[in-house]
Amino acid sequence: MRLFVGDDWAEDHHDVEVMDAAGKVLAKKRLPEGVAGMTQLHELIGRLVPEDAEDAEVVIGIGTDRGPWVAALVAAGYVVFPVNPLQASRYRERHGVAGAKSDRGYSHMLADMVRTDSHQLRPAAGDSPEAEGIKVVARTHKTLIWDRTRAVQRLRHQLREYFPAALEAFEDLDARDTLELLGKAPDPARARRLTRAQVAATLKRARRRDIAGKTDAILAALRGEHLGQPAALTAAYAATARSLIAVITTLNEQVKALEEQVRDHFGRHPDAEIYRSQPGMGAILGARVLGEFGDDLHRYADGKARKNYAATSPITRASGKKKVVTARFIHNDRLIDALMTQAFSSLNASPGARAFYDELRAKGTEHNDALRRLANRLVGILHGCLKTRTLYDEATAWGHRENLPQSSVAA
């Protein structure tokens, strides 16, 4: 016996619908979030499963793949299919073009989708708690880095409006010495009053080299002639700049602190050594890739499946006589960012990767496309290492290419 459940989740409730294999609606209910809601769901399903039913299976479609609710569904033994919103939208268009949408209608659509199209969906991965923990800390670490970049760009924009000398004096606006000096002198007038001793001491605390030369360059830029703004407007800009400086300083501290957590969580995972053995991949990058791929041994049927999930493999669109091969634009941004970074780093770490990239470039392939193809090869190599539980070996990974014709260089 099989029951199909559609779960349209919200922050504080779940609209669920249960149907049988024939598509007949058996029950509809709104459940609260949390333990109470999960208990009611178990009771609802229990009433619909006959006592003499053997090997009953409950298949659930839900629009998320994470959180305590999904974890509880998987732990209860239900087959859970996280449904991508784009997939759900396309399925809904198959049955109506008006565009109408409601919570109860959405749960009905999810139930019907897992009833008819579950073979096209990917079940929730059975990743270990350790892998999920790595994913949490690695994602947050990367998010803080992105937040810092945004804050630095806002600070740069503010300084350009009222204090262009600061942009000439300081190259890295998120550097410790830059933030300290700008915090002391966030406007042109105070910057001109900075002494040589103050600047030199700040550079020394930041462990800079050529302190005398850098001090001369900074003071020359801050005391040079530049266009300015009226005093009242400058004071307003200086106040906002100080706030941004405080934000960036805090983000620097938290990025560094969380980096240690990423290393610690990643180092305890049994696959860490295999990931670290890959060319161009250290602990932080390895944690990001492991967190996004997960560690479920049955999630990827083969290397091609892993490449498709990574979005490093190309996608073909063919219609009639027209055939176009392009990169995948729908992808996991965090995973593709980490894999492209690894591909770039591997150019100096792996002679085979360097040769592969150079051959592509010699054929006229653009830099980004060549990196994407290299990343695709590296994903396949990683899959093989994980499958066989072996560390990366340069000769094994690239030695076979010596006897291949040049035309076979493709991803």
mmCIF file of C-alpha atoms in Angstrom:
data_model
loop_
_atom_site.group_PDB
_atom_site.id
_atom_site.type_symbol
_atom_site.label_atom_id
_atom_site.label_comp_id
_atom_site.label_asym_id
_atom_site.label_seq_id
_atom_site.Cartn_x
_atom_site.Cartn_y
_atom_site.Cartn_z
ATOM 1 C CA MET A 1 0.000 0.000 0.000
ATOM 2 C CA ARG A 2 1.261 3.477 -0.876
ATOM 3 C CA LEU A 3 0.060 6.831 0.378
ATOM 4 C CA PHE A 4 1.141 10.114 -1.202
ATOM 5 C CA VAL A 5 1.360 13.283 0.873
ATOM 6 C CA GLY A 6 1.764 16.870 -0.294
ATOM 7 C CA ASP A 7 3.195 19.197 2.353
ATOM 8 C CA ASP A 8 3.040 22.942 1.699
ATOM 9 C CA TRP A 9 5.138 24.309 4.542
ATOM 10 C CA ALA A 10 5.193 27.744 6.111
ATOM 11 C CA GLU A 11 6.996 29.173 9.122
ATOM 12 C CA ASP A 12 4.268 28.219 11.608
ATOM 13 C CA HIS A 13 2.111 25.587 9.869
ATOM 14 C CA HIS A 14 1.881 22.883 7.196
ATOM 15 C CA ASP A 15 -1.005 22.322 4.794
ATOM 16 C CA VAL A 16 -1.029 18.607 3.970
ATOM 17 C CA GLU A 17 -3.104 16.449 1.675
ATOM 18 C CA VAL A 18 -3.061 12.658 1.476
ATOM 19 C CA MET A 19 -4.125 10.687 -1.605
ATOM 20 C CA ASP A 20 -3.975 7.048 -2.642
ATOM 21 C CA ALA A 21 -2.355 5.474 -5.698
ATOM 22 C CA ALA A 22 -5.444 6.177 -7.807
ATOM 23 C CA GLY A 23 -5.338 9.904 -7.026
ATOM 24 C CA LYS A 24 -8.306 9.859 -4.646
ATOM 25 C CA VAL A 25 -8.004 12.455 -1.893
ATOM 26 C CA LEU A 26 -8.159 10.737 1.484
ATOM 27 C CA ALA A 27 -7.542 13.614 3.884
ATOM 28 C CA LYS A 28 -6.672 17.303 4.122
ATOM 29 C CA LYS A 29 -5.477 19.118 7.195
ATOM 30 C CA ARG A 30 -3.526 22.135 8.433
ATOM 31 C CA LEU A 31 -0.915 21.112 10.994
ATOM 32 C CA PRO A 32 1.069 23.306 13.370
ATOM 33 C CA GLU A 33 4.853 23.436 13.102
ATOM 34 C CA GLY A 34 6.877 21.441 15.608
ATOM 35 C CA VAL A 35 6.328 18.313 17.672
ATOM 36 C CA ALA A 36 2.549 18.790 17.902
ATOM 37 C CA GLY A 37 2.223 18.987 14.129
ATOM 38 C CA MET A 38 4.446 15.978 13.536
ATOM 39 C CA THR A 39 2.413 13.947 16.052
ATOM 40 C CA GLN A 40 -0.823 14.881 14.276
ATOM 41 C CA LEU A 41 0.686 13.888 10.923
ATOM 42 C CA HIS A 42 1.649 10.457 12.258
ATOM 43 C CA GLU A 43 -1.856 10.006 13.670
ATOM 44 C CA LEU A 44 -3.440 11.081 10.368
ATOM 45 C CA ILE A 45 -1.373 8.640 8.341
ATOM 46 C CA GLY A 46 -1.882 5.902 10.955
ATOM 47 C CA ARG A 47 -5.666 6.157 10.572
ATOM 48 C CA LEU A 48 -5.380 5.754 6.786
ATOM 49 C CA VAL A 49 -3.151 2.667 6.849
ATOM 50 C CA PRO A 50 -5.120 -0.542 7.552
ATOM 51 C CA GLU A 51 -3.844 -2.627 10.448
ATOM 52 C CA ASP A 52 -3.347 -5.656 8.192
ATOM 53 C CA ALA A 53 -1.420 -3.699 5.560
ATOM 54 C CA GLU A 54 2.088 -5.040 4.997
ATOM 55 C CA ASP A 55 4.996 -3.034 3.612
ATOM 56 C CA ALA A 56 3.010 0.201 3.573
ATOM 57 C CA GLU A 57 4.959 3.099 2.066
ATOM 58 C CA VAL A 58 4.347 6.807 2.613
ATOM 59 C CA VAL A 59 5.770 9.169 -0.017
ATOM 60 C CA ILE A 60 5.924 12.877 0.847
ATOM 61 C CA GLY A 61 6.556 15.855 -1.425
ATOM 62 C CA ILE A 62 7.705 19.066 0.272
ATOM 63 C CA GLY A 63 9.289 22.281 -0.962
ATOM 64 C CA THR A 64 12.448 22.129 1.173
ATOM 65 C CA ASP A 65 15.287 19.696 1.847
ATOM 66 C CA ARG A 66 16.386 20.865 5.294
ATOM 67 C CA GLY A 67 15.179 21.698 8.767
ATOM 68 C CA PRO A 68 13.912 19.727 11.782
ATOM 69 C CA TRP A 69 10.601 18.901 10.085
ATOM 70 C CA VAL A 70 12.270 17.209 7.092
ATOM 71 C CA ALA A 71 14.703 15.412 9.386
ATOM 72 C CA ALA A 72 11.775 14.085 11.429
ATOM 73 C CA LEU A 73 10.001 12.867 8.277
ATOM 74 C CA VAL A 74 13.084 10.960 7.147
ATOM 75 C CA ALA A 75 13.656 9.552 10.639
ATOM 76 C CA ALA A 76 10.061 8.282 10.705
ATOM 77 C CA GLY A 77 10.768 6.147 7.648
ATOM 78 C CA TYR A 78 8.816 8.173 5.095
ATOM 79 C CA VAL A 79 10.188 8.573 1.563
ATOM 80 C CA VAL A 80 10.721 12.327 1.241
ATOM 81 C CA PHE A 81 11.113 14.151 -2.073
ATOM 82 C CA PRO A 82 12.221 17.805 -1.782
ATOM 83 C CA VAL A 83 10.578 19.553 -4.748
ATOM 84 C CA ASN A 84 12.358 22.469 -6.387
ATOM 85 C CA PRO A 85 10.015 25.482 -6.759
ATOM 86 C CA LEU A 86 10.790 25.630 -10.490
ATOM 87 C CA GLN A 87 9.834 21.970 -10.884
ATOM 88 C CA ALA A 88 6.600 22.600 -8.992
ATOM 89 C CA SER A 89 5.787 25.607 -11.138
ATOM 90 C CA ARG A 90 6.314 23.650 -14.359
ATOM 91 C CA TYR A 91 4.175 20.759 -13.068
ATOM 92 C CA ARG A 92 1.373 23.145 -12.120
ATOM 93 C CA GLU A 93 1.397 24.591 -15.648
ATOM 94 C CA ARG A 94 0.760 21.113 -17.045
ATOM 95 C CA HIS A 95 -2.660 21.083 -15.396
ATOM 96 C CA GLY A 96 -3.726 24.694 -15.764
ATOM 97 C CA VAL A 97 -2.494 27.893 -17.378
ATOM 98 C CA ALA A 98 -4.512 30.420 -15.350
ATOM 99 C CA GLY A 99 -1.747 30.760 -12.767
ATOM 100 C CA ALA A 100 -4.022 30.340 -9.731
ATOM 101 C CA LYS A 101 -2.246 29.262 -6.536
ATOM 102 C CA SER A 102 -3.271 28.550 -2.955
ATOM 103 C CA ASP A 103 -1.741 26.725 0.000
ATOM 104 C CA ARG A 104 -4.256 23.890 -0.130
ATOM 105 C CA GLY A 105 -4.017 23.705 -3.919
ATOM 106 C CA TYR A 106 -0.246 23.579 -3.680
ATOM 107 C CA SER A 107 -0.312 20.649 -1.252
ATOM 108 C CA HIS A 108 -2.665 18.824 -3.643
ATOM 109 C CA MET A 109 -0.256 19.466 -6.501
ATOM 110 C CA LEU A 110 2.715 18.187 -4.477
ATOM 111 C CA ALA A 111 0.874 14.993 -3.543
ATOM 112 C CA ASP A 112 -0.111 14.375 -7.151
ATOM 113 C CA MET A 113 3.421 15.176 -8.315
ATOM 114 C CA VAL A 114 5.066 12.538 -6.121
ATOM 115 C CA ARG A 115 2.301 10.095 -7.090
ATOM 116 C CA THR A 116 2.917 10.401 -10.836
ATOM 117 C CA ASP A 117 6.458 11.795 -11.210
ATOM 118 C CA SER A 118 8.461 10.480 -8.252
ATOM 119 C CA HIS A 119 10.754 8.656 -10.698
ATOM 120 C CA GLN A 120 11.851 12.079 -11.974
ATOM 121 C CA LEU A 121 12.595 13.451 -8.504
ATOM 122 C CA ARG A 122 15.592 13.045 -6.227
ATOM 123 C CA PRO A 123 14.795 11.758 -2.711
ATOM 124 C CA ALA A 124 16.145 13.600 0.305
ATOM 125 C CA ALA A 125 19.781 12.660 0.747
ATOM 126 C CA GLY A 126 20.704 10.533 3.710
ATOM 127 C CA ASP A 127 23.683 12.673 4.653
ATOM 128 C CA SER A 128 25.295 12.104 8.026
ATOM 129 C CA PRO A 129 24.898 14.653 10.843
ATOM 130 C CA GLU A 130 28.628 15.347 10.490
ATOM 131 C CA ALA A 131 28.215 16.321 6.830
ATOM 132 C CA GLU A 132 25.197 18.469 7.654
ATOM 133 C CA GLY A 133 27.214 20.194 10.372
ATOM 134 C CA ILE A 134 30.027 20.930 7.911
ATOM 135 C CA LYS A 135 27.467 22.356 5.503
ATOM 136 C CA VAL A 136 26.086 24.699 8.170
ATOM 137 C CA VAL A 137 29.418 26.161 9.276
ATOM 138 C CA ALA A 138 30.895 26.288 5.750
ATOM 139 C CA ARG A 139 27.845 28.071 4.354
ATOM 140 C CA THR A 140 27.754 30.583 7.188
ATOM 141 C CA HIS A 141 31.484 31.228 6.837
ATOM 142 C CA LYS A 142 31.084 31.943 3.119
ATOM 143 C CA THR A 143 28.000 34.096 3.766
ATOM 144 C CA LEU A 144 29.972 36.241 6.218
ATOM 145 C CA ILE A 145 32.692 36.688 3.599
ATOM 146 C CA TRP A 146 30.083 37.805 1.060
ATOM 147 C CA ASP A 147 28.575 40.162 3.657
ATOM 148 C CA ARG A 148 32.003 41.641 4.304
ATOM 149 C CA THR A 149 32.525 42.215 0.589
ATOM 150 C CA ARG A 150 29.214 44.073 0.389
ATOM 151 C CA ALA A 151 30.093 46.204 3.414
ATOM 152 C CA VAL A 152 33.502 47.046 1.924
ATOM 153 C CA GLN A 153 31.874 48.093 -1.343
ATOM 154 C CA ARG A 154 29.471 50.338 0.557
ATOM 155 C CA LEU A 155 32.403 51.891 2.430
ATOM 156 C CA ARG A 156 34.266 52.421 -0.827
ATOM 157 C CA HIS A 157 31.224 54.152 -2.289
ATOM 158 C CA GLN A 158 30.919 56.432 0.751
ATOM 159 C CA LEU A 159 34.603 57.391 0.708
ATOM 160 C CA ARG A 160 34.466 58.198 -2.978
ATOM 161 C CA GLU A 161 31.683 60.704 -2.283
ATOM 162 C CA TYR A 162 33.481 62.751 0.381
ATOM 163 C CA PHE A 163 37.002 61.403 1.083
ATOM 164 C CA PRO A 164 38.743 60.292 -2.170
ATOM 165 C CA ALA A 165 42.163 60.673 -0.524
ATOM 166 C CA ALA A 166 41.409 57.587 1.587
ATOM 167 C CA LEU A 167 40.974 55.462 -1.535
ATOM 168 C CA GLU A 168 44.350 56.680 -2.754
ATOM 169 C CA ALA A 169 46.032 56.031 0.598
ATOM 170 C CA PHE A 170 44.605 52.569 1.363
ATOM 171 C CA GLU A 171 44.508 49.610 -1.028
ATOM 172 C CA ASP A 172 42.587 47.090 1.118
ATOM 173 C CA LEU A 173 39.624 48.631 2.906
ATOM 174 C CA ASP A 174 39.067 45.494 5.000
ATOM 175 C CA ALA A 175 42.680 45.333 6.234
ATOM 176 C CA ARG A 176 43.292 45.720 9.952
ATOM 177 C CA ASP A 177 45.547 48.795 9.651
ATOM 178 C CA THR A 178 43.201 50.510 7.199
ATOM 179 C CA LEU A 179 40.199 50.059 9.464
ATOM 180 C CA GLU A 180 42.131 51.298 12.502
ATOM 181 C CA LEU A 181 43.370 54.462 10.776
ATOM 182 C CA LEU A 182 40.002 55.214 9.185
ATOM 183 C CA GLY A 183 38.348 54.704 12.561
ATOM 184 C CA LYS A 184 40.645 57.325 14.079
ATOM 185 C CA ALA A 185 40.326 59.706 11.124
ATOM 186 C CA PRO A 186 37.124 59.116 9.132
ATOM 187 C CA ASP A 187 37.204 62.560 7.449
ATOM 188 C CA PRO A 188 39.825 64.580 5.529
ATOM 189 C CA ALA A 189 40.479 67.119 8.308
ATOM 190 C CA ARG A 190 41.299 64.521 10.947
ATOM 191 C CA ALA A 191 43.248 62.436 8.448
ATOM 192 C CA ARG A 192 45.576 65.333 7.744
ATOM 193 C CA ARG A 193 46.341 65.582 11.473
ATOM 194 C CA LEU A 194 47.499 61.986 11.749
ATOM 195 C CA THR A 195 51.138 61.881 12.823
ATOM 196 C CA ARG A 196 53.899 59.764 11.398
ATOM 197 C CA ALA A 197 54.168 57.937 14.728
ATOM 198 C CA GLN A 198 50.458 57.032 14.718
ATOM 199 C CA VAL A 199 50.543 55.667 11.175
ATOM 200 C CA ALA A 200 53.805 53.768 11.712
ATOM 201 C CA ALA A 201 52.553 52.198 14.966
ATOM 202 C CA THR A 202 49.353 51.044 13.262
ATOM 203 C CA LEU A 203 51.294 49.474 10.382
ATOM 204 C CA LYS A 204 53.608 47.770 12.846
ATOM 205 C CA ARG A 205 50.685 46.242 14.766
ATOM 206 C CA ALA A 206 49.376 44.904 11.447
ATOM 207 C CA ARG A 207 52.823 43.389 10.767
ATOM 208 C CA ARG A 208 53.351 45.281 7.535
ATOM 209 C CA ARG A 209 56.693 45.393 5.740
ATOM 210 C CA ASP A 210 58.524 48.557 4.653
ATOM 211 C CA ILE A 211 56.785 50.567 7.356
ATOM 212 C CA ALA A 212 58.704 53.778 6.587
ATOM 213 C CA GLY A 213 57.863 53.706 2.892
ATOM 214 C CA LYS A 214 54.201 52.849 3.447
ATOM 215 C CA THR A 215 53.924 55.594 6.100
ATOM 216 C CA ASP A 216 55.285 58.188 3.660
ATOM 217 C CA ALA A 217 52.863 57.072 0.930
ATOM 218 C CA ILE A 218 49.822 57.155 3.244
ATOM 219 C CA LEU A 219 50.621 60.584 4.681
ATOM 220 C CA ALA A 220 51.335 62.001 1.224
ATOM 221 C CA ALA A 221 47.950 60.801 -0.058
ATOM 222 C CA LEU A 222 46.001 62.004 2.991
ATOM 223 C CA ARG A 223 47.651 65.451 2.981
ATOM 224 C CA GLY A 224 47.408 66.018 -0.757
ATOM 225 C CA GLU A 225 44.979 68.326 -2.517
ATOM 226 C CA HIS A 226 41.543 66.806 -3.190
ATOM 227 C CA LEU A 227 38.038 68.048 -3.847
ATOM 228 C CA GLY A 228 35.797 67.935 -0.801
ATOM 229 C CA GLN A 229 32.249 68.401 0.486
ATOM 230 C CA PRO A 230 30.717 71.011 2.860
ATOM 231 C CA ALA A 231 31.444 70.444 6.541
ATOM 232 C CA ALA A 232 27.908 69.323 7.464
ATOM 233 C CA LEU A 233 27.760 66.786 4.632
ATOM 234 C CA THR A 234 31.270 65.529 5.413
ATOM 235 C CA ALA A 235 30.285 64.961 9.051
ATOM 236 C CA ALA A 236 27.255 62.935 7.952
ATOM 237 C CA TYR A 237 29.345 60.801 5.619
ATOM 238 C CA ALA A 238 31.981 60.296 8.341
ATOM 239 C CA ALA A 239 29.323 59.017 10.744
ATOM 240 C CA THR A 240 28.107 56.424 8.228
ATOM 241 C CA ALA A 241 31.681 55.441 7.394
ATOM 242 C CA ARG A 242 32.418 54.781 11.061
ATOM 243 C CA SER A 243 29.397 52.501 11.279
ATOM 244 C CA LEU A 244 30.556 50.552 8.230
ATOM 245 C CA ILE A 245 34.071 50.332 9.662
ATOM 246 C CA ALA A 246 32.641 48.819 12.851
ATOM 247 C CA VAL A 247 30.611 46.299 10.819
ATOM 248 C CA ILE A 248 33.622 45.263 8.722
ATOM 249 C CA THR A 249 35.805 44.945 11.839
ATOM 250 C CA THR A 250 33.252 42.655 13.467
ATOM 251 C CA LEU A 251 32.879 40.596 10.309
ATOM 252 C CA ASN A 252 36.657 40.171 10.128
ATOM 253 C CA GLU A 253 36.664 38.801 13.663
ATOM 254 C CA GLN A 254 33.763 36.422 13.055
ATOM 255 C CA VAL A 255 35.094 35.184 9.718
ATOM 256 C CA LYS A 256 38.364 34.266 11.421
ATOM 257 C CA ALA A 257 36.583 32.611 14.359
ATOM 258 C CA LEU A 258 34.238 30.620 12.140
ATOM 259 C CA GLU A 259 37.117 29.544 9.921
ATOM 260 C CA GLU A 260 38.474 27.567 12.875
ATOM 261 C CA GLN A 261 35.081 25.910 13.300
ATOM 262 C CA VAL A 262 35.035 24.948 9.629
ATOM 263 C CA ARG A 263 38.482 23.390 9.914
ATOM 264 C CA ASP A 264 37.527 21.558 13.100
ATOM 265 C CA HIS A 265 34.271 20.077 11.757
ATOM 266 C CA PHE A 266 35.832 19.154 8.421
ATOM 267 C CA GLY A 267 38.884 17.555 10.022
ATOM 268 C CA ARG A 268 36.713 15.085 11.938
ATOM 269 C CA HIS A 269 34.892 13.777 8.844
ATOM 270 C CA PRO A 270 36.111 10.412 7.482
ATOM 271 C CA ASP A 271 36.198 11.783 3.907
ATOM 272 C CA ALA A 272 38.322 14.813 4.820
ATOM 273 C CA GLU A 273 41.624 13.205 3.822
ATOM 274 C CA ILE A 274 40.289 12.303 0.371
ATOM 275 C CA TYR A 275 39.027 15.835 -0.210
ATOM 276 C CA ARG A 276 42.268 17.413 0.999
ATOM 277 C CA SER A 277 44.243 15.193 -1.381
ATOM 278 C CA GLN A 278 42.520 16.753 -4.401
ATOM 279 C CA PRO A 279 44.644 19.346 -6.257
ATOM 280 C CA GLY A 280 43.880 22.942 -5.329
ATOM 281 C CA MET A 281 41.625 21.960 -2.435
ATOM 282 C CA GLY A 282 42.477 22.818 1.166
ATOM 283 C CA ALA A 283 40.447 22.447 4.340
ATOM 284 C CA ILE A 284 38.112 25.422 3.799
ATOM 285 C CA LEU A 285 37.418 24.681 0.132
ATOM 286 C CA GLY A 286 37.110 20.985 0.885
ATOM 287 C CA ALA A 287 34.551 21.693 3.599
ATOM 288 C CA ARG A 288 32.458 23.764 1.199
ATOM 289 C CA VAL A 289 32.516 21.069 -1.486
ATOM 290 C CA LEU A 290 31.810 18.227 0.953
ATOM 291 C CA GLY A 291 28.984 20.177 2.574
ATOM 292 C CA GLU A 292 27.260 20.847 -0.749
ATOM 293 C CA PHE A 293 27.803 17.349 -2.212
ATOM 294 C CA GLY A 294 26.963 15.584 1.051
ATOM 295 C CA ASP A 295 28.281 12.168 2.009
ATOM 296 C CA ASP A 296 25.359 9.885 1.117
ATOM 297 C CA LEU A 297 26.998 6.984 -0.736
ATOM 298 C CA HIS A 298 23.850 6.360 -2.796
ATOM 299 C CA ARG A 299 23.062 9.938 -3.795
ATOM 300 C CA TYR A 300 25.048 9.898 -7.057
ATOM 301 C CA ALA A 301 24.683 6.831 -9.243
ATOM 302 C CA ASP A 302 27.911 7.600 -11.109
ATOM 303 C CA GLY A 303 30.365 10.358 -11.901
ATOM 304 C CA LYS A 304 28.045 11.815 -14.528
ATOM 305 C CA ALA A 305 25.280 12.261 -11.960
ATOM 306 C CA ARG A 306 27.670 14.096 -9.630
ATOM 307 C CA LYS A 307 28.851 16.317 -12.499
ATOM 308 C CA ASN A 308 25.269 17.138 -13.444
ATOM 309 C CA TYR A 309 24.450 18.075 -9.862
ATOM 310 C CA ALA A 310 27.592 20.208 -9.695
ATOM 311 C CA ALA A 311 26.491 21.945 -12.952
ATOM 312 C CA THR A 312 30.014 21.660 -14.338
ATOM 313 C CA SER A 313 28.857 19.387 -17.164
ATOM 314 C CA PRO A 314 27.346 21.023 -20.280
ATOM 315 C CA ILE A 315 23.690 20.792 -21.232
ATOM 316 C CA THR A 316 22.456 20.009 -24.750
ATOM 317 C CA ARG A 317 19.390 21.594 -26.329
ATOM 318 C CA ALA A 318 18.400 19.927 -29.605
ATOM 319 C CA SER A 319 15.342 20.635 -31.743
ATOM 320 C CA GLY A 320 15.088 19.545 -35.355
ATOM 321 C CA LYS A 321 18.310 20.470 -37.119
ATOM 322 C CA LYS A 322 19.380 22.855 -34.368
ATOM 323 C CA LYS A 323 21.658 21.657 -31.609
ATOM 324 C CA VAL A 324 23.246 23.889 -28.972
ATOM 325 C CA VAL A 325 25.601 22.844 -26.167
ATOM 326 C CA THR A 326 25.830 25.389 -23.358
ATOM 327 C CA ALA A 327 26.864 25.689 -19.730
ATOM 328 C CA ARG A 328 24.234 25.095 -17.056
ATOM 329 C CA PHE A 329 22.812 28.337 -15.674
ATOM 330 C CA ILE A 330 20.591 26.714 -13.044
ATOM 331 C CA HIS A 331 22.958 25.553 -10.349
ATOM 332 C CA ASN A 332 23.989 25.581 -6.717
ATOM 333 C CA ASP A 333 25.858 28.898 -6.541
ATOM 334 C CA ARG A 334 27.917 27.886 -3.523
ATOM 335 C CA LEU A 335 29.038 24.590 -5.024
ATOM 336 C CA ILE A 336 29.981 25.935 -8.454
ATOM 337 C CA ASP A 337 31.844 28.835 -6.798
ATOM 338 C CA ALA A 338 33.923 26.392 -4.735
ATOM 339 C CA LEU A 339 34.598 24.073 -7.689
ATOM 340 C CA MET A 340 35.689 26.900 -9.982
ATOM 341 C CA THR A 341 37.999 28.163 -7.235
ATOM 342 C CA GLN A 342 39.489 24.695 -6.921
ATOM 343 C CA ALA A 343 39.977 24.470 -10.694
ATOM 344 C CA PHE A 344 41.858 27.774 -10.728
ATOM 345 C CA SER A 345 44.031 26.747 -7.768
ATOM 346 C CA SER A 346 44.789 23.366 -9.348
ATOM 347 C CA LEU A 347 46.606 25.060 -12.226
ATOM 348 C CA ASN A 348 49.587 25.507 -9.927
ATOM 349 C CA ALA A 349 49.098 22.300 -7.942
ATOM 350 C CA SER A 350 48.636 19.735 -10.724
ATOM 351 C CA PRO A 351 50.719 19.420 -13.924
ATOM 352 C CA GLY A 352 47.922 17.350 -15.479
ATOM 353 C CA ALA A 353 45.303 20.001 -14.739
ATOM 354 C CA ARG A 354 47.616 22.703 -16.099
ATOM 355 C CA ALA A 355 48.206 20.772 -19.317
ATOM 356 C CA PHE A 356 44.481 20.132 -19.754
ATOM 357 C CA TYR A 357 43.695 23.832 -19.299
ATOM 358 C CA ASP A 358 46.507 24.960 -21.628
ATOM 359 C CA GLU A 359 45.309 22.627 -24.393
ATOM 360 C CA LEU A 360 41.821 24.052 -24.165
ATOM 361 C CA ARG A 361 43.127 27.620 -24.251
ATOM 362 C CA ALA A 362 45.333 26.796 -27.253
ATOM 363 C CA LYS A 363 42.206 25.676 -29.104
ATOM 364 C CA GLY A 364 40.581 29.057 -28.486
ATOM 365 C CA THR A 365 38.447 28.161 -25.459
ATOM 366 C CA GLU A 366 37.679 31.152 -23.231
ATOM 367 C CA HIS A 367 39.210 31.239 -19.744
ATOM 368 C CA ASN A 368 35.959 30.692 -17.819
ATOM 369 C CA ASP A 369 34.830 27.872 -20.097
ATOM 370 C CA ALA A 370 38.232 26.197 -19.819
ATOM 371 C CA LEU A 371 38.047 26.429 -16.027
ATOM 372 C CA ARG A 372 34.520 24.997 -16.080
ATOM 373 C CA ARG A 373 35.681 22.031 -18.170
ATOM 374 C CA LEU A 374 38.628 21.501 -15.851
ATOM 375 C CA ALA A 375 36.286 21.654 -12.852
ATOM 376 C CA ASN A 376 34.136 19.017 -14.568
ATOM 377 C CA ARG A 377 37.136 16.704 -14.891
ATOM 378 C CA LEU A 378 38.116 17.293 -11.270
ATOM 379 C CA VAL A 379 34.585 16.433 -10.092
ATOM 380 C CA GLY A 380 34.832 13.124 -11.945
ATOM 381 C CA ILE A 381 38.210 12.439 -10.346
ATOM 382 C CA LEU A 382 36.796 13.271 -6.909
ATOM 383 C CA HIS A 383 33.884 10.900 -7.483
ATOM 384 C CA GLY A 384 36.287 8.095 -8.384
ATOM 385 C CA CYS A 385 38.385 8.719 -5.287
ATOM 386 C CA LEU A 386 35.328 8.692 -3.029
ATOM 387 C CA LYS A 387 33.939 5.562 -4.664
ATOM 388 C CA THR A 388 37.179 3.600 -4.337
ATOM 389 C CA ARG A 389 38.168 5.233 -1.010
ATOM 390 C CA THR A 390 41.578 6.210 -2.374
ATOM 391 C CA LEU A 391 43.577 9.426 -2.263
ATOM 392 C CA TYR A 392 44.223 11.540 -5.357
ATOM 393 C CA ASP A 393 47.152 10.400 -7.458
ATOM 394 C CA GLU A 394 48.480 12.588 -10.285
ATOM 395 C CA ALA A 395 49.563 9.683 -12.490
ATOM 396 C CA THR A 396 46.264 7.844 -12.111
ATOM 397 C CA ALA A 397 44.208 10.973 -12.722
ATOM 398 C CA TRP A 398 45.993 12.253 -15.830
ATOM 399 C CA GLY A 399 48.417 9.563 -17.059
ATOM 400 C CA HIS A 400 45.911 8.009 -19.458
ATOM 401 C CA ARG A 401 45.655 11.233 -21.486
ATOM 402 C CA GLU A 402 49.110 10.792 -22.991
ATOM 403 C CA ASN A 403 47.814 8.261 -25.534
ATOM 404 C CA LEU A 404 44.592 10.098 -26.371
ATOM 405 C CA PRO A 405 44.247 12.180 -29.571
ATOM 406 C CA GLN A 406 44.203 15.924 -29.120
ATOM 407 C CA SER A 407 40.607 16.110 -30.425
ATOM 408 C CA SER A 408 39.410 14.187 -27.374
ATOM 409 C CA VAL A 409 40.143 17.076 -25.027
ATOM 410 C CA ALA A 410 36.627 17.946 -23.887
ATOM 411 C CA ALA A 411 34.652 18.019 -20.706
#
